[in-house]
Amino acid sequence: MRRTCVIAPSILSADFTRLGEQIAEAESAGADWLHVDVMDGHFVPNLTMGPFVVEACRRATKLPLDVHLMIEAPERFLEAFAKAGASSLIVHVETCPDITGTLKTIKSFGCKAGVTLNPATPASDIEHTLILADQVLVMTVHPGYSGQEFMPEVLSKVAEIRRRLDEIHSSAWLEVDGGISAANIYRVREAGADAFVAANSIFHHPDGIAAGIRSLREHLK
Ligand code: DX5
Ligand code: ZN
């Protein structure tokens, strides 16, 4: 039987003047993880947060902190993010010449190790990492900003990775990130995903954060 799906609100669309409150609201509304988007202005055009914000989130919630590193040479910062309280560290295969070594380093710091890939990167580029990964994150937008349109052409890659994970009896989470909403979450789950990151459809839901989470969960059924 398939396990329950994870909803991971991304604080990228939160109101940072009230971050603690908004995180508490997401937690009490049943969020499973909290997703933190780290961007360096090089690997992606946007610049966001670092270990300092992860450390503040760690004090604000007991939820696992799912830290998505959209940065060049992420190995420079793994220890700092682990010390700040990250539960999982997700690195882009495009930024890691030795992705296997990087995933092992993440585990050595006591974090779950995640690998992710851009929409244009084929599944074959992460094939050799699947045996090691605790999480595989498939980007369903070009990374850099919240509020972008979901790319349905990536669904076949989600299905392909689901098949490969099942073939090797991996229990890794298959996570998706970008443009996830009530309108597409069911389709993405049908393709094989079981963890869903969402920023706009939660933090900008017209009826509030709890309604956003509830709506995503209802549409999973
Ligand atoms: C995009 C980030 C996402 C982003 C998702 O580069 O990795 O986590 O916050 O935002 P939405 O759900 O609004 O597409
Ligand atoms: Zn993300």
Short mmCIF file of C-alpha atoms and ligand atoms in Angstrom, two decimals, residues 8-13 35-39 44 46 49 68-70 92 116 118 137 139-150 176-181 197-204, ligand 1:
data_model
loop_
_atom_site.label_atom_id
_atom_site.label_comp_id
_atom_site.label_asym_id
_atom_site.label_seq_id
_atom_site.Cartn_x
_atom_site.Cartn_y
_atom_site.Cartn_z
CA ALA A 8 5.83 20.66 2.28
CA PRO A 9 4.97 24.38 2.29
CA SER A 10 7.80 26.48 0.83
CA ILE A 11 8.37 29.64 2.85
CA LEU A 12 9.52 31.45 -0.29
CA SER A 13 5.98 32.88 -0.59
CA HIS A 35 10.63 23.62 2.55
CA VAL A 36 13.39 26.27 2.52
CA ASP A 37 14.64 27.52 -0.86
CA VAL A 38 18.27 28.60 -0.83
CA MET A 39 19.36 30.55 -3.94
CA VAL A 44 19.58 30.56 -10.34
CA ASN A 46 17.37 34.91 -7.59
CA MET A 49 18.24 32.79 2.33
CA HIS A 68 16.68 22.91 -1.24
CA LEU A 69 20.11 24.19 -2.25
CA MET A 70 19.99 26.03 -5.58
CA HIS A 92 21.17 19.81 -7.74
CA THR A 116 17.25 17.14 -7.58
CA ASN A 118 16.08 20.77 -13.49
CA LEU A 137 13.15 16.04 -6.07
CA MET A 139 11.67 20.31 -10.52
CA THR A 140 8.40 21.06 -12.28
CA VAL A 141 9.43 24.67 -13.03
CA HIS A 142 12.80 26.24 -13.86
CA PRO A 143 14.18 26.93 -10.38
CA GLY A 144 14.43 30.51 -9.17
CA TYR A 145 11.02 31.86 -8.28
CA SER A 146 7.75 30.84 -6.71
CA GLY A 147 4.49 31.47 -8.52
CA GLN A 148 5.54 29.97 -11.87
CA GLU A 149 3.41 27.77 -14.10
CA PHE A 150 3.65 23.97 -13.59
CA VAL A 176 7.96 17.55 -6.83
CA ASP A 177 8.53 21.28 -6.67
CA GLY A 178 7.11 24.12 -8.74
CA GLY A 179 3.62 25.24 -9.68
CA ILE A 180 1.91 22.54 -7.59
CA SER A 181 -1.74 23.42 -7.02
CA VAL A 197 6.29 21.30 -2.27
CA ALA A 198 4.06 24.34 -2.67
CA ALA A 199 4.65 28.03 -2.00
CA ASN A 200 2.03 30.13 -3.76
CA SER A 201 -0.89 27.73 -3.52
CA ILE A 202 -0.42 27.65 0.27
CA PHE A 203 0.92 31.05 1.37
CA HIS A 204 -1.11 33.03 -1.20
C1 DX5 B 1 11.46 27.31 -7.10
C2 DX5 B 1 11.54 26.77 -5.69
C3 DX5 B 1 10.23 26.30 -5.20
C4 DX5 B 1 9.20 27.40 -5.10
C5 DX5 B 1 7.87 26.82 -5.38
O1 DX5 B 1 12.70 27.52 -7.60
O2 DX5 B 1 12.43 25.66 -5.62
O3 DX5 B 1 10.31 25.57 -3.97
O4 DX5 B 1 9.19 28.03 -3.84
O5 DX5 B 1 6.93 27.85 -5.50
P1 DX5 B 1 5.48 27.60 -6.13
O6 DX5 B 1 4.86 26.46 -5.39
O7 DX5 B 1 4.80 28.90 -5.95
O8 DX5 B 1 5.74 27.25 -7.57
#
